CSV table of C-alpha atoms in Angstrom, one decimal:
chain,number,residue,atom,x,y,z
A,2,MET,CA,-42.0,23.6,3.0
A,3,THR,CA,-42.2,20.3,5.2
A,4,ARG,CA,-41.2,18.2,1.9
A,5,PHE,CA,-38.2,20.1,1.9
A,6,VAL,CA,-37.2,19.8,5.8
A,7,VAL,CA,-38.2,16.0,4.9
A,8,ALA,CA,-35.6,15.5,1.8
A,9,ALA,CA,-32.9,17.6,3.8
A,10,VAL,CA,-33.7,15.4,6.6
A,11,LEU,CA,-33.4,12.3,4.6
A,12,ALA,CA,-30.2,13.6,2.6
A,13,VAL,CA,-28.3,14.0,5.7
A,14,ALA,CA,-29.3,10.4,7.1
A,15,LEU,CA,-28.2,8.9,3.9
A,16,VAL,CA,-25.0,10.6,4.1
A,17,ALA,CA,-24.5,9.9,7.4
A,18,ALA,CA,-25.2,5.9,6.5
A,19,SER,CA,-22.8,5.9,3.6
A,20,MET,CA,-19.6,7.2,5.1
A,21,PRO,CA,-18.9,4.1,7.1
A,22,ALA,CA,-18.7,2.4,3.9
A,23,VAL,CA,-16.7,5.2,2.0
A,24,GLU,CA,-14.2,5.7,4.5
A,25,SER,CA,-13.7,1.9,4.3
A,26,ALA,CA,-13.2,2.1,0.8
A,27,ARG,CA,-10.6,4.8,0.9
A,28,ILE,CA,-8.9,2.8,3.4
A,29,ASP,CA,-8.8,-0.3,0.9
A,30,ARG,CA,-7.9,1.8,-1.9
A,31,THR,CA,-4.9,3.4,-0.5
A,32,ALA,CA,-3.6,0.3,0.7
A,33,VAL,CA,-4.0,-1.6,-2.6
A,34,HIS,CA,-1.7,1.7,-4.2
A,35,LEU,CA,0.7,1.4,-1.3
A,36,ASP,CA,0.9,-2.4,-1.8
A,37,GLY,CA,1.5,-1.8,-5.6
A,38,GLU,CA,4.1,0.7,-4.7
A,39,LEU,CA,6.1,-1.8,-2.4
A,40,THR,CA,5.9,-4.6,-5.2
A,41,ASN,CA,7.5,-2.3,-7.7
A,42,ILE,CA,10.7,-1.6,-5.4
A,43,VAL,CA,10.5,-5.3,-4.7
A,44,ASP,CA,10.4,-6.7,-8.0
A,45,ALA,CA,13.1,-3.9,-8.9
A,46,ALA,CA,15.6,-5.0,-6.0
A,47,ARG,CA,14.7,-8.7,-7.1
A,48,ASP,CA,15.5,-8.2,-10.9
A,49,LEU,CA,19.1,-6.3,-10.3
A,50,PRO,CA,20.8,-9.6,-9.3
A,51,GLN,CA,19.4,-11.8,-11.8
A,52,THR,CA,19.8,-9.2,-14.9
A,53,GLU,CA,23.3,-7.6,-13.4
A,54,ASP,CA,26.8,-8.0,-12.4
A,55,THR,CA,27.8,-7.1,-8.8
A,56,VAL,CA,30.8,-4.8,-8.2
A,57,ASP,CA,33.0,-3.9,-5.2
A,58,ASP,CA,33.0,-0.2,-5.9
A,59,SER,CA,29.6,1.2,-5.5
A,60,SER,CA,30.1,4.4,-7.9
A,61,LEU,CA,30.0,1.3,-10.7
A,62,ALA,CA,27.2,-0.3,-9.5
A,63,ALA,CA,24.4,-1.0,-12.0
A,64,ARG,CA,21.2,1.1,-10.7
A,65,ARG,CA,17.5,1.2,-10.8
A,66,VAL,CA,15.5,4.1,-9.9
A,67,VAL,CA,11.9,3.4,-8.9
A,68,ALA,CA,9.5,6.4,-8.5
A,69,VAL,CA,7.0,5.8,-5.6
A,70,SER,CA,4.1,7.3,-5.6
A,71,VAL,CA,2.9,8.6,-1.7
A,72,PRO,CA,-1.4,9.4,-2.3
A,73,GLU,CA,-2.4,12.5,-0.8
A,74,ARG,CA,-5.6,12.7,1.6
A,75,SER,CA,-8.8,12.9,-0.8
A,76,LEU,CA,-12.1,12.0,-0.9
A,77,THR,CA,-10.7,8.6,-2.5
A,78,SER,CA,-7.4,8.2,-0.6
A,79,ALA,CA,-7.0,7.5,3.2
A,80,PRO,CA,-4.6,9.9,5.1
A,81,ILE,CA,-0.9,8.3,5.3
A,82,ASP,CA,1.6,8.8,8.4
A,83,TYR,CA,4.5,7.1,6.6
A,84,VAL,CA,6.0,4.7,4.1
A,85,GLU,CA,9.4,3.1,5.4
A,86,LEU,CA,11.9,1.2,3.7
A,87,ASP,CA,14.5,-0.4,6.4
A,88,GLY,CA,17.3,-2.8,5.2
A,89,ARG,CA,19.9,-2.3,8.1
A,90,GLY,CA,22.9,-4.5,7.5
A,91,PRO,CA,23.4,-7.0,4.6
A,92,THR,CA,22.4,-10.2,6.5
A,93,THR,CA,18.9,-9.1,8.1
A,94,SER,CA,15.7,-9.3,5.8
A,95,ALA,CA,14.2,-6.0,4.5
A,96,SER,CA,11.3,-4.5,5.7
A,97,LEU,CA,8.8,-2.5,4.1
A,98,SER,CA,6.0,-0.8,5.8
A,99,TYR,CA,3.5,2.0,5.9
A,100,ARG,CA,0.7,3.2,8.4
A,101,LEU,CA,-2.5,4.9,7.6
A,102,THR,CA,-3.6,7.7,10.1
A,103,GLY,CA,-5.3,6.1,12.9
A,104,HIS,CA,-4.7,2.5,12.1
A,105,GLU,CA,-2.1,-0.2,12.6
A,106,GLU,CA,1.2,-0.5,10.9
A,107,THR,CA,1.3,-2.9,7.7
A,108,THR,CA,4.7,-4.3,7.2
A,109,TYR,CA,6.0,-6.9,4.6
A,110,ARG,CA,9.4,-8.7,5.2
A,111,PHE,CA,11.6,-9.9,2.7
A,112,THR,CA,14.2,-12.8,3.4
A,113,ARG,CA,15.2,-13.8,-0.1
A,114,ILE,CA,16.3,-10.3,-1.1
A,115,SER,CA,19.4,-8.8,0.6
A,116,LEU,CA,18.4,-5.0,0.6
A,117,SER,CA,20.4,-2.5,2.5
A,118,THR,CA,19.6,1.1,3.5
A,119,PRO,CA,23.2,2.4,4.4
A,120,ASP,CA,22.2,5.7,5.2
A,121,GLY,CA,19.5,4.3,7.8
A,122,PRO,CA,15.5,3.3,7.1
A,123,VAL,CA,14.1,5.7,4.3
A,124,ARG,CA,11.0,7.3,5.4
A,125,LEU,CA,8.4,9.1,3.2
A,126,SER,CA,5.8,10.7,5.1
A,127,THR,CA,4.7,13.6,2.7
A,128,ALA,CA,2.5,13.2,-0.5
A,129,GLY,CA,3.9,12.9,-3.7
A,130,ILE,CA,6.6,11.4,-6.0
A,131,HIS,CA,9.7,10.2,-4.3
A,132,ARG,CA,12.8,8.6,-6.1
A,133,LEU,CA,14.6,6.0,-5.1
A,134,SER,CA,18.1,4.3,-6.1
A,135,LEU,CA,18.8,0.8,-6.2
A,136,ALA,CA,22.4,-0.2,-6.8
A,137,LEU,CA,23.9,-3.7,-6.8
A,138,VAL,CA,27.2,-4.4,-4.9
A,139,ASP,CA,29.2,-7.1,-3.3
A,140,ARG,CA,29.5,-7.2,0.2
A,141,GLY,CA,31.5,-10.1,1.2
A,142,GLY,CA,31.0,-12.1,-2.0
A,143,ARG,CA,27.3,-11.7,-1.7
A,144,PRO,CA,25.3,-9.9,-4.1
A,145,VAL,CA,23.4,-6.9,-1.9
A,146,VAL,CA,20.9,-4.1,-3.5
A,147,THR,CA,21.6,-0.9,-1.4
A,148,LEU,CA,18.6,1.4,-1.4
A,149,ARG,CA,19.3,5.6,-1.1
A,150,ARG,CA,16.6,8.2,-2.1
A,151,LEU,CA,17.6,10.4,-4.5
A,152,ASP,CA,15.3,13.4,-3.3
A,153,LEU,CA,17.1,14.1,0.0
A,154,GLY,CA,16.6,17.7,-0.2
A,155,ARG,CA,13.0,17.2,0.4
A,156,GLU,CA,12.6,15.1,3.5
A,157,GLU,CA,14.5,13.5,5.9
A,158,SER,CA,16.2,10.1,5.1
A,159,GLY,CA,15.8,8.5,8.8
């Protein structure tokens, strides 16, 4: 009986001692995943002006659809408050950011891409696959990539 109690106490102590490392790994894994998802968006936005022609009419614009995966909280993924893509106005740099629950926001700004979110910032705050449409349009003689959600029925865009 004493061995069982000692074994149980030892098991609880080992689990408690390993929890900070497990939490740190969850945070790191989730951050790397989101960084990769944001990189896919940026790569698609950079590719459009390099491979396609701009047009004035957005209905005729070259498009790319990018699927963004926001992971669910699990043993291997930290909880996420939101992922946000903001490109207000064609002259400002785009910002792509996310915040893990209980942590500071991580923001990336891209100045070499003219990225516009004409319907306001696109905020993804639920886990799952979110489809985004990128279109290449001509704004005042400059190529601008517009970004919109394709699945607006599921969640707010701003």
